[in-house]
Amino acid sequence: MKKKGPNRGGPVRGRRFSRRLSALSPGRRRQKAEKNQTALDPRIAERARRVKEKEESQAVKRAVWLLSAMTMVGVGIWLLHSPYLAVRKVVVTGEVVSAGSQRVAKDDLIAGAPMFRVDTESIREVVLSDPWVSAVEVKKEWPNTVSIAVEERYPVAWVLTGDGWRALSLDGVALDVNPQQVLPRITGLAGAALDPAHESIGPALDFVERLRPDLRLGAVIEIHGRQVTAEVAKRVVRLGRPADLEEKADVLVVLVDDYTDPGSVINLFSPLRPALYRPTPG
């Protein structure tokens, strides 16, 4: 039986494996990485420097922008509260009888106030609280002026109500006028008082307003139920129901001028088919 010889390759191969293992050990790998990193350091450092400079530049720009914005806001707030943008002039147009602007002055809504604090809607409501005012427009005219444009009501006719004679505007608002002022009169049948909410008062006011001024003065309108009768230029006008009264007023003007005499009776139930009854010579 043969004996096996010594394992010549075993120890040698073991030493080579040990060298390779040591070459791959964590310490050696770290050293190799540090060596490679050292070789790349100049490029990495340059790139890092550029990134840092860019970030610093952006930070400076942001700071400058923020400071500028804060400065502008501060200047704006100062200007809004400064006398340079305070109300110095109030221009009122269309105000003849009403006193809305005086109410605004009394409530201290405008004088000396900063323009940005002027509440045009509040001013409008105060002016509209005057019954003589039918419409108002309030505007800011920078830097220092507030304009108030007023449209006033005017009395159209005296209307006899349970509280006495009331001068009403075209939209039915009672106005405080001189009791001696000459206006057309609107009453119930045979001079009876009317309910201010009567549905025929509005159309009757439209009829009166449509008449020519010389026919309007002295006109008397009687409302009885849903029927309307008028006396215009000494002519009795049966208007019928309170419909198309403005058109009936236009037809009446033509009939008074060219086709009738004082004392005539005009039937205008239909404005397209008027009927005339001339007085019989006495």
Coordinates of N, CA and C in Angstrom, one line a residue, residues 15-245:
R15 N -1.5 30.7 1.2 CA -0.9 32.0 1.3 C -1.5 33.0 0.3
R16 N -1.6 32.5 -1.0 CA -2.1 33.4 -2.0 C -3.5 33.8 -1.7
F17 N -4.3 33.0 -1.2 CA -5.7 33.3 -0.8 C -5.8 34.3 0.3
S18 N -4.8 34.2 1.2 CA -4.7 35.1 2.3 C -4.4 36.5 1.9
R19 N -3.4 36.6 0.9 CA -3.1 37.9 0.3 C -4.3 38.6 -0.3
R20 N -4.9 37.8 -1.1 CA -6.1 38.3 -1.8 C -7.2 38.8 -0.8
L21 N -7.4 38.0 0.2 CA -8.4 38.3 1.2 C -8.0 39.6 2.0
S22 N -6.7 39.7 2.3 CA -6.2 41.0 2.9 C -6.4 42.2 2.0
A23 N -6.2 41.9 0.7 CA -6.3 43.0 -0.3 C -7.8 43.5 -0.3
L24 N -8.7 42.6 0.0 CA -10.1 43.0 -0.1 C -10.7 43.3 1.3
S25 N -9.9 43.4 2.3 CA -10.3 43.7 3.6 C -10.8 45.1 3.7
P26 N -11.7 45.5 4.7 CA -12.3 46.8 4.8 C -11.3 47.9 4.8
G27 N -10.2 47.7 5.6 CA -9.2 48.7 5.7 C -8.5 49.0 4.4
R28 N -8.2 48.0 3.7 CA -7.5 48.2 2.4 C -8.5 48.9 1.4
R29 N -9.7 48.5 1.4 CA -10.7 49.1 0.5 C -10.9 50.6 0.8
R30 N -10.9 50.9 2.1 CA -11.0 52.3 2.5 C -9.9 53.1 2.0
Q31 N -8.7 52.6 2.2 CA -7.5 53.3 1.7 C -7.5 53.5 0.2
K32 N -8.0 52.5 -0.5 CA -8.0 52.7 -1.9 C -9.0 53.7 -2.3
A33 N -10.2 53.8 -1.7 CA -11.2 54.8 -2.0 C -10.7 56.2 -1.6
E34 N -10.0 56.3 -0.5 CA -9.4 57.6 -0.1 C -8.4 58.1 -1.2
K35 N -7.7 57.1 -1.7 CA -6.7 57.5 -2.7 C -7.4 58.0 -4.0
N36 N -8.4 57.3 -4.4 CA -9.2 57.7 -5.6 C -9.9 59.1 -5.3
Q37 N -10.4 59.3 -4.1 CA -11.0 60.5 -3.7 C -10.1 61.7 -3.8
T38 N -8.8 61.4 -3.3 CA -7.8 62.5 -3.3 C -7.5 62.9 -4.8
A39 N -7.6 61.9 -5.6 CA -7.3 62.3 -7.1 C -8.4 63.1 -7.6
L40 N -9.7 63.0 -7.1 CA -10.8 63.7 -7.7 C -11.1 65.0 -6.9
D41 N -10.4 65.2 -5.8 CA -10.7 66.4 -4.9 C -10.7 67.7 -5.6
P42 N -9.8 68.1 -6.5 CA -9.8 69.4 -7.2 C -11.1 69.7 -7.9
R43 N -11.6 68.7 -8.7 CA -12.8 68.9 -9.4 C -14.0 69.0 -8.5
I44 N -14.1 68.2 -7.5 CA -15.2 68.2 -6.5 C -15.2 69.5 -5.8
A45 N -14.0 70.0 -5.4 CA -13.9 71.2 -4.7 C -14.3 72.4 -5.5
E46 N -14.0 72.4 -6.8 CA -14.4 73.5 -7.7 C -15.9 73.5 -7.9
R47 N -16.5 72.3 -8.1 CA -17.9 72.2 -8.2 C -18.6 72.7 -6.9
A48 N -18.1 72.3 -5.8 CA -18.7 72.7 -4.5 C -18.6 74.2 -4.3
R49 N -17.5 74.8 -4.8 CA -17.3 76.2 -4.7 C -18.4 76.9 -5.5
R50 N -18.6 76.4 -6.7 CA -19.6 77.1 -7.6 C -21.0 77.0 -7.1
V51 N -21.3 75.8 -6.6 CA -22.6 75.6 -6.0 C -22.8 76.6 -4.8
K52 N -21.8 76.7 -4.0 CA -21.9 77.6 -2.8 C -22.1 79.0 -3.2
E53 N -21.3 79.4 -4.3 CA -21.4 80.8 -4.7 C -22.8 81.1 -5.3
K54 N -23.3 80.1 -6.0 CA -24.7 80.3 -6.6 C -25.7 80.4 -5.5
E55 N -25.6 79.6 -4.5 CA -26.6 79.6 -3.4 C -26.5 81.0 -2.6
E56 N -25.2 81.4 -2.4 CA -25.1 82.7 -1.8 C -25.6 83.9 -2.6
S57 N -25.4 83.8 -3.9 CA -26.0 84.8 -4.8 C -27.5 84.8 -4.8
Q58 N -28.1 83.6 -4.8 CA -29.6 83.6 -4.7 C -30.1 84.1 -3.4
A59 N -29.4 83.8 -2.3 CA -29.8 84.3 -1.0 C -29.7 85.8 -0.9
V60 N -28.7 86.4 -1.6 CA -28.6 87.8 -1.6 C -29.7 88.4 -2.4
K61 N -30.0 87.8 -3.5 CA -31.1 88.3 -4.4 C -32.4 88.3 -3.6
R62 N -32.7 87.2 -2.9 CA -33.9 87.0 -2.2 C -34.0 88.1 -1.1
A63 N -32.9 88.3 -0.4 CA -32.9 89.3 0.6 C -33.1 90.7 0.1
V64 N -32.5 91.0 -1.1 CA -32.7 92.4 -1.7 C -34.2 92.5 -2.1
W65 N -34.7 91.4 -2.7 CA -36.1 91.5 -3.2 C -37.1 91.7 -2.0
L66 N -36.8 91.0 -0.9 CA -37.7 91.1 0.3 C -37.6 92.4 0.9
L67 N -36.4 93.0 0.9 CA -36.2 94.3 1.5 C -36.9 95.4 0.6
S68 N -36.8 95.2 -0.7 CA -37.5 96.1 -1.6 C -39.0 96.1 -1.4
A69 N -39.5 94.8 -1.4 CA -40.9 94.7 -1.2 C -41.4 95.3 0.1
M70 N -40.7 95.1 1.2 CA -41.1 95.7 2.5 C -41.0 97.2 2.4
T71 N -40.0 97.7 1.7 CA -39.9 99.1 1.6 C -41.1 99.7 0.8
M72 N -41.4 99.0 -0.3 CA -42.6 99.5 -1.1 C -43.9 99.5 -0.3
V73 N -44.1 98.4 0.4 CA -45.3 98.3 1.2 C -45.3 99.4 2.3
G74 N -44.2 99.6 2.9 CA -44.2 100.6 3.9 C -44.5 102.0 3.4
V75 N -43.9 102.3 2.2 CA -44.1 103.6 1.5 C -45.6 103.7 1.1
G76 N -46.1 102.6 0.6 CA -47.5 102.6 0.2 C -48.5 102.9 1.4
I77 N -48.2 102.2 2.5 CA -49.1 102.4 3.7 C -48.9 103.9 4.2
W78 N -47.7 104.4 4.2 CA -47.5 105.8 4.6 C -48.3 106.7 3.7
L79 N -48.2 106.5 2.4 CA -48.9 107.4 1.4 C -50.4 107.3 1.6
L80 N -50.9 106.1 1.9 CA -52.4 106.0 2.0 C -52.9 106.8 3.3
H81 N -52.1 106.9 4.3 CA -52.5 107.6 5.5 C -52.0 109.0 5.5
S82 N -51.2 109.4 4.5 CA -50.6 110.7 4.6 C -51.6 111.8 4.1
P83 N -51.4 113.0 4.4 CA -52.3 114.1 3.9 C -52.3 114.2 2.4
Y84 N -51.2 113.7 1.7 CA -51.2 113.8 0.2 C -52.3 113.0 -0.4
L85 N -52.9 112.0 0.2 CA -54.0 111.2 -0.3 C -55.2 111.4 0.5
A86 N -55.4 112.5 1.2 CA -56.6 112.7 2.0 C -57.6 113.5 1.1
V87 N -58.9 113.4 1.5 CA -59.9 114.2 0.7 C -59.8 115.7 0.9
R88 N -59.6 116.4 -0.1 CA -59.5 117.8 0.0 C -60.7 118.6 -0.7
K89 N -61.4 117.9 -1.6 CA -62.5 118.6 -2.3 C -63.6 117.6 -2.5
V90 N -64.8 118.0 -2.3 CA -66.1 117.3 -2.5 C -66.9 118.1 -3.6
V91 N -67.1 117.4 -4.7 CA -67.9 118.1 -5.8 C -69.3 117.5 -5.9
V92 N -70.3 118.3 -5.6 CA -71.7 117.8 -5.7 C -72.4 118.5 -6.9
T93 N -73.0 117.7 -7.7 CA -73.8 118.2 -8.9 C -75.2 117.7 -8.8
G94 N -76.1 118.5 -9.3 CA -77.5 118.1 -9.4 C -78.3 118.3 -8.1
E95 N -77.7 118.9 -7.1 CA -78.4 119.1 -5.9 C -79.0 120.5 -5.9
V96 N -80.4 120.6 -5.9 CA -81.1 121.8 -5.9 C -81.9 122.0 -4.6
V97 N -82.8 121.0 -4.4 CA -83.7 121.0 -3.2 C -83.2 120.1 -2.1
S98 N -82.6 119.0 -2.5 CA -82.2 118.0 -1.5 C -81.0 118.5 -0.7
A99 N -80.8 117.8 0.4 CA -79.7 118.2 1.3 C -78.8 117.0 1.7
G100 N -78.7 116.1 0.8 CA -77.9 114.9 1.0 C -76.5 115.1 1.4
S101 N -75.8 116.1 0.7 CA -74.4 116.4 0.9 C -74.2 117.0 2.3
Q102 N -75.2 117.7 2.8 CA -75.2 118.2 4.2 C -75.2 117.1 5.2
R103 N -76.0 116.1 4.9 CA -76.1 114.9 5.8 C -74.7 114.2 5.8
V104 N -74.1 114.1 4.7 CA -72.8 113.5 4.6 C -71.8 114.2 5.4
A105 N -71.8 115.6 5.3 CA -70.9 116.4 6.1 C -71.1 116.3 7.6
K106 N -72.4 116.2 7.9 CA -72.8 116.1 9.3 C -72.3 114.8 9.9
D107 N -72.3 113.7 9.1 CA -71.9 112.4 9.6 C -70.4 112.2 9.5
D108 N -69.7 113.3 9.0 CA -68.2 113.3 8.9 C -67.7 112.0 8.2
L109 N -68.3 111.8 7.0 CA -67.9 110.6 6.2 C -66.8 110.9 5.3
I110 N -66.5 112.2 5.0 CA -65.6 112.5 3.9 C -64.5 113.4 4.4
A111 N -64.8 114.5 5.0 CA -63.8 115.6 5.2 C -62.6 115.1 5.9
G112 N -61.4 115.3 5.2 CA -60.1 115.0 5.7 C -59.8 113.5 5.8
A113 N -60.7 112.7 5.4 CA -60.4 111.2 5.5 C -59.5 110.8 4.4
P114 N -58.7 109.8 4.7 CA -57.8 109.2 3.7 C -58.7 108.7 2.5
M115 N -58.3 108.8 1.3 CA -59.1 108.4 0.2 C -59.4 106.9 0.2
F116 N -58.5 106.1 0.6 CA -58.8 104.7 0.6 C -59.8 104.3 1.6
R117 N -60.1 105.1 2.6 CA -61.0 104.8 3.7 C -62.4 105.3 3.3
V118 N -62.6 106.1 2.3 CA -63.9 106.7 1.9 C -64.8 105.6 1.4
D119 N -65.9 105.4 2.1 CA -66.8 104.3 1.7 C -67.9 104.9 0.8
T120 N -67.8 104.7 -0.5 CA -68.7 105.3 -1.4 C -70.2 104.8 -1.2
E121 N -70.3 103.5 -0.8 CA -71.6 102.9 -0.6 C -72.3 103.6 0.6
S122 N -71.5 103.8 1.7 CA -72.1 104.5 2.8 C -72.6 105.9 2.5
I123 N -71.8 106.6 1.7 CA -72.1 107.9 1.3 C -73.4 107.9 0.5
R124 N -73.5 107.0 -0.4 CA -74.6 106.8 -1.3 C -75.9 106.6 -0.5
E125 N -75.8 105.7 0.5 CA -77.0 105.4 1.3 C -77.4 106.7 2.1
V126 N -76.5 107.4 2.6 CA -76.8 108.6 3.4 C -77.5 109.6 2.5
V127 N -77.0 109.8 1.3 CA -77.6 110.8 0.3 C -79.0 110.3 -0.1
L128 N -79.2 109.0 -0.3 CA -80.5 108.5 -0.7 C -81.5 108.5 0.4
S129 N -81.1 108.7 1.6 CA -82.1 108.8 2.7 C -82.9 110.1 2.6
D130 N -82.5 111.1 1.8 CA -83.3 112.3 1.6 C -84.4 111.9 0.6
P131 N -85.6 112.1 0.9 CA -86.7 111.7 0.0 C -86.7 112.5 -1.3
W132 N -86.0 113.6 -1.4 CA -85.9 114.3 -2.7 C -85.0 113.6 -3.6
V133 N -84.1 112.7 -3.2 CA -83.1 112.1 -4.0 C -83.6 110.8 -4.6
S134 N -83.6 110.7 -5.9 CA -84.1 109.4 -6.5 C -82.9 108.5 -6.9
A135 N -81.8 109.1 -7.2 CA -80.6 108.4 -7.6 C -79.3 109.2 -7.3
V136 N -78.2 108.5 -7.0 CA -77.0 109.2 -6.7 C -75.8 108.3 -7.1
E137 N -74.8 108.9 -7.6 CA -73.5 108.2 -8.0 C -72.4 108.9 -7.3
V138 N -71.6 108.1 -6.5 CA -70.5 108.6 -5.8 C -69.2 108.0 -6.4
K139 N -68.2 108.8 -6.7 CA -67.0 108.4 -7.3 C -65.8 109.0 -6.5
K140 N -64.7 108.2 -6.5 CA -63.4 108.7 -6.0 C -62.6 109.2 -7.2
E141 N -62.1 110.4 -7.2 CA -61.3 110.9 -8.2 C -59.9 111.2 -7.6
W142 N -59.0 110.3 -7.8 CA -57.7 110.4 -7.2 C -56.9 111.6 -7.7
P143 N -56.1 112.2 -6.9 CA -55.8 111.8 -5.5 C -56.6 112.3 -4.4
N144 N -57.4 113.4 -4.6 CA -58.0 114.1 -3.5 C -59.4 114.5 -3.6
T145 N -60.2 114.0 -4.6 CA -61.5 114.5 -4.8 C -62.6 113.4 -4.7
V146 N -63.7 113.7 -4.1 CA -64.9 112.8 -4.2 C -66.0 113.5 -4.8
S147 N -66.6 112.9 -5.9 CA -67.7 113.6 -6.6 C -69.0 112.8 -6.3
I148 N -70.1 113.7 -6.1 CA -71.4 113.1 -5.8 C -72.4 113.7 -6.8
A149 N -72.9 112.9 -7.7 CA -73.9 113.3 -8.7 C -75.3 112.9 -8.3
V150 N -76.1 113.9 -8.1 CA -77.5 113.6 -7.5 C -78.5 113.8 -8.6
E151 N -79.5 112.9 -8.6 CA -80.7 113.1 -9.4 C -81.9 113.2 -8.5
E152 N -82.6 114.4 -8.6 CA -83.6 114.7 -7.6 C -85.0 114.3 -8.2
R153 N -85.9 114.0 -7.2 CA -87.4 113.9 -7.5 C -88.0 115.3 -7.7
Y154 N -89.2 115.3 -8.2 CA -89.9 116.6 -8.3 C -91.4 116.2 -8.1
P155 N -92.2 117.1 -7.6 CA -93.6 116.8 -7.4 C -94.4 116.8 -8.7
V156 N -95.2 115.8 -8.9 CA -96.0 115.7 -10.1 C -97.5 116.1 -9.9
A157 N -98.0 115.7 -8.7 CA -99.4 116.0 -8.5 C -99.7 116.0 -7.0
W158 N -100.8 116.7 -6.7 CA -101.3 116.6 -5.3 C -102.3 115.4 -5.3
V159 N -102.1 114.6 -4.3 CA -103.0 113.4 -4.1 C -103.7 113.5 -2.8
L160 N -105.1 113.4 -2.8 CA -105.8 113.5 -1.6 C -105.9 112.2 -0.9
T161 N -105.3 112.1 0.3 CA -105.3 110.8 1.1 C -106.0 111.1 2.4
G162 N -106.1 110.0 3.2 CA -106.7 110.2 4.5 C -106.0 111.1 5.4
D163 N -104.7 111.4 5.1 CA -103.9 112.4 5.9 C -103.9 113.8 5.3
G164 N -104.7 114.0 4.3 CA -104.8 115.3 3.6 C -104.1 115.2 2.2
W165 N -103.8 116.4 1.7 CA -103.1 116.5 0.4 C -101.6 116.2 0.5
R166 N -101.2 115.3 -0.3 CA -99.7 114.9 -0.3 C -99.2 115.1 -1.8
A167 N -98.1 115.8 -1.9 CA -97.4 116.0 -3.2 C -96.5 114.8 -3.4
L168 N -96.9 114.1 -4.5 CA -96.2 112.8 -4.8 C -95.3 113.0 -6.1
S169 N -94.2 112.4 -6.0 CA -93.3 112.3 -7.2 C -93.8 111.3 -8.1
L170 N -93.1 111.2 -9.3 CA -93.5 110.2 -10.3 C -93.5 108.8 -9.8
D171 N -92.6 108.5 -8.9 CA -92.5 107.1 -8.3 C -93.3 107.0 -7.0
G172 N -94.1 108.0 -6.7 CA -95.0 107.9 -5.6 C -94.5 108.2 -4.2
V173 N -93.4 108.9 -4.2 CA -92.8 109.3 -2.9 C -93.3 110.7 -2.5
A174 N -93.8 110.8 -1.2 CA -94.3 112.1 -0.7 C -93.2 113.1 -0.5
L175 N -93.4 114.3 -1.0 CA -92.4 115.4 -0.9 C -92.9 116.5 -0.1
D176 N -92.0 117.2 0.6 CA -92.4 118.4 1.4 C -92.3 119.6 0.5
V177 N -93.4 120.1 0.0 CA -93.4 121.3 -0.8 C -94.3 122.4 -0.3
N178 N -94.2 123.5 -0.9 CA -95.1 124.6 -0.5 C -96.6 124.3 -0.7
P179 N -97.4 124.4 0.3 CA -98.8 124.0 0.0 C -99.5 124.8 -1.0
Q180 N -99.0 126.0 -1.4 CA -99.6 126.9 -2.4 C -99.1 126.5 -3.8
Q181 N -98.2 125.6 -3.9 CA -97.7 125.2 -5.3 C -98.8 124.6 -6.1
V182 N -98.9 125.1 -7.3 CA -99.9 124.7 -8.3 C -99.5 123.4 -9.0
L183 N -100.3 122.3 -8.8 CA -100.0 121.0 -9.4 C -101.3 120.4 -9.8
P184 N -101.3 119.5 -10.7 CA -102.6 118.7 -11.0 C -103.0 118.0 -9.7
R185 N -104.3 117.7 -9.6 CA -104.9 117.0 -8.4 C -105.5 115.7 -8.8
I186 N -105.2 114.7 -7.9 CA -105.8 113.4 -8.0 C -106.6 113.1 -6.8
T187 N -107.9 112.7 -7.0 CA -108.7 112.4 -5.9 C -109.5 111.1 -6.2
G188 N -110.3 110.7 -5.2 CA -111.3 109.7 -5.4 C -112.5 110.3 -6.0
L189 N -113.6 109.5 -6.1 CA -114.8 109.9 -6.7 C -115.4 111.1 -5.9
A190 N -115.8 112.1 -6.6 CA -116.4 113.3 -6.0 C -115.5 113.9 -4.9
G191 N -114.2 113.9 -5.1 CA -113.3 114.5 -4.1 C -113.1 113.7 -2.9
A192 N -113.3 112.4 -2.9 CA -113.0 111.5 -1.8 C -111.6 111.2 -1.7
A193 N -111.1 110.9 -0.4 CA -109.7 110.6 -0.2 C -109.4 109.2 -0.8
L194 N -108.1 109.0 -1.1 CA -107.6 107.8 -1.7 C -106.7 107.1 -0.7
D195 N -106.7 105.8 -0.8 CA -105.6 105.0 -0.1 C -104.3 105.3 -0.9
P196 N -103.2 105.7 -0.2 CA -102.0 105.9 -0.9 C -101.5 104.7 -1.6
A197 N -101.9 103.5 -1.3 CA -101.5 102.3 -2.0 C -102.4 101.9 -3.1
H198 N -103.3 102.8 -3.5 CA -104.3 102.4 -4.5 C -103.5 102.1 -5.8
E199 N -103.9 101.1 -6.5 CA -103.1 100.6 -7.7 C -103.2 101.6 -8.9
S200 N -104.2 102.5 -8.9 CA -104.4 103.4 -10.0 C -103.7 104.7 -9.9
I201 N -103.1 105.0 -8.7 CA -102.4 106.2 -8.5 C -101.1 106.3 -9.4
G202 N -100.4 105.2 -9.4 CA -99.2 105.2 -10.3 C -99.5 105.5 -11.7
P203 N -100.4 104.8 -12.4 CA -100.8 105.1 -13.8 C -101.3 106.5 -13.9
A204 N -102.1 107.0 -12.9 CA -102.6 108.4 -13.0 C -101.4 109.4 -13.0
L205 N -100.4 109.2 -12.2 CA -99.3 110.1 -12.2 C -98.5 110.0 -13.5
D206 N -98.4 108.8 -14.1 CA -97.8 108.7 -15.5 C -98.6 109.5 -16.5
F207 N -99.9 109.5 -16.4 CA -100.8 110.2 -17.3 C -100.6 111.7 -17.2
V208 N -100.5 112.2 -16.0 CA -100.3 113.6 -15.8 C -99.0 114.1 -16.3
E209 N -98.0 113.3 -16.0 CA -96.6 113.6 -16.4 C -96.5 113.7 -17.9
R210 N -97.3 112.9 -18.6 CA -97.2 112.8 -20.1 C -97.8 114.0 -20.8
L211 N -98.7 114.7 -20.0 CA -99.4 115.8 -20.6 C -98.5 117.0 -20.9
R212 N -98.8 117.8 -21.9 CA -98.1 119.0 -22.2 C -98.2 119.9 -21.0
P213 N -97.1 120.7 -20.7 CA -97.2 121.5 -19.5 C -98.4 122.4 -19.4
D214 N -98.8 123.0 -20.5 CA -100.0 124.0 -20.4 C -101.3 123.2 -20.2
L215 N -101.4 121.9 -20.5 CA -102.5 121.1 -20.2 C -102.5 120.5 -18.8
R216 N -101.3 120.3 -18.3 CA -101.1 119.7 -17.0 C -101.6 120.6 -15.9
L217 N -101.3 121.8 -15.9 CA -101.8 122.7 -14.9 C -103.3 122.8 -14.9
G218 N -103.8 122.6 -13.7 CA -105.3 122.7 -13.6 C -106.0 121.4 -13.9
A219 N -105.3 120.3 -14.3 CA -105.9 119.0 -14.6 C -106.3 118.4 -13.3
V220 N -107.5 117.7 -13.3 CA -108.0 117.0 -12.2 C -108.3 115.6 -12.6
I221 N -107.8 114.6 -11.8 CA -108.0 113.2 -12.1 C -108.9 112.6 -11.0
E222 N -109.9 111.9 -11.4 CA -110.7 111.2 -10.4 C -110.6 109.7 -10.6
I223 N -110.3 109.0 -9.5 CA -110.2 107.5 -9.5 C -111.3 106.9 -8.7
H224 N -112.1 106.1 -9.4 CA -113.2 105.5 -8.7 C -113.2 104.0 -9.1
G225 N -112.8 103.2 -8.1 CA -112.7 101.8 -8.4 C -111.5 101.6 -9.3
R226 N -111.8 100.9 -10.4 CA -110.8 100.7 -11.5 C -111.1 101.5 -12.7
Q227 N -111.8 102.6 -12.5 CA -112.1 103.6 -13.6 C -111.4 104.9 -13.3
V228 N -110.9 105.6 -14.3 CA -110.3 106.9 -14.2 C -110.9 107.9 -15.1
T229 N -111.2 109.0 -14.6 CA -111.8 110.1 -15.3 C -111.0 111.4 -15.1
A230 N -110.8 112.2 -16.1 CA -110.0 113.4 -15.9 C -110.7 114.6 -16.5
E231 N -110.4 115.8 -16.0 CA -110.8 117.0 -16.6 C -109.6 117.8 -17.0
V232 N -109.4 118.0 -18.3 CA -108.2 118.6 -18.8 C -108.6 119.7 -19.8
A233 N -108.1 120.9 -19.6 CA -108.4 122.0 -20.5 C -110.0 122.2 -20.6
K234 N -110.7 122.0 -19.5 CA -112.2 122.2 -19.5 C -112.9 121.1 -20.4
R235 N -112.2 120.0 -20.6 CA -112.8 118.9 -21.3 C -112.9 117.7 -20.3
V236 N -114.0 117.0 -20.4 CA -114.1 115.8 -19.6 C -113.6 114.6 -20.4
V237 N -112.7 113.9 -19.7 CA -112.0 112.8 -20.4 C -112.3 111.5 -19.7
R238 N -113.0 110.6 -20.3 CA -113.2 109.2 -19.7 C -112.1 108.3 -20.2
L239 N -111.2 108.0 -19.2 CA -110.0 107.2 -19.6 C -110.3 105.7 -19.4
G240 N -111.3 105.3 -18.7 CA -111.6 103.9 -18.4 C -110.6 103.3 -17.5
R241 N -110.2 102.0 -17.7 CA -109.3 101.3 -16.9 C -107.9 102.0 -16.9
P242 N -107.1 101.9 -15.8 CA -105.8 102.5 -15.8 C -104.7 101.7 -16.6
A243 N -105.0 101.5 -17.9 CA -104.1 100.8 -18.8 C -103.8 101.8 -20.0
D244 N -102.6 101.8 -20.4 CA -102.2 102.6 -21.6 C -102.4 104.1 -21.4
L245 N -102.3 104.5 -20.1 CA -102.7 105.9 -19.9 C -101.7 106.9 -20.5

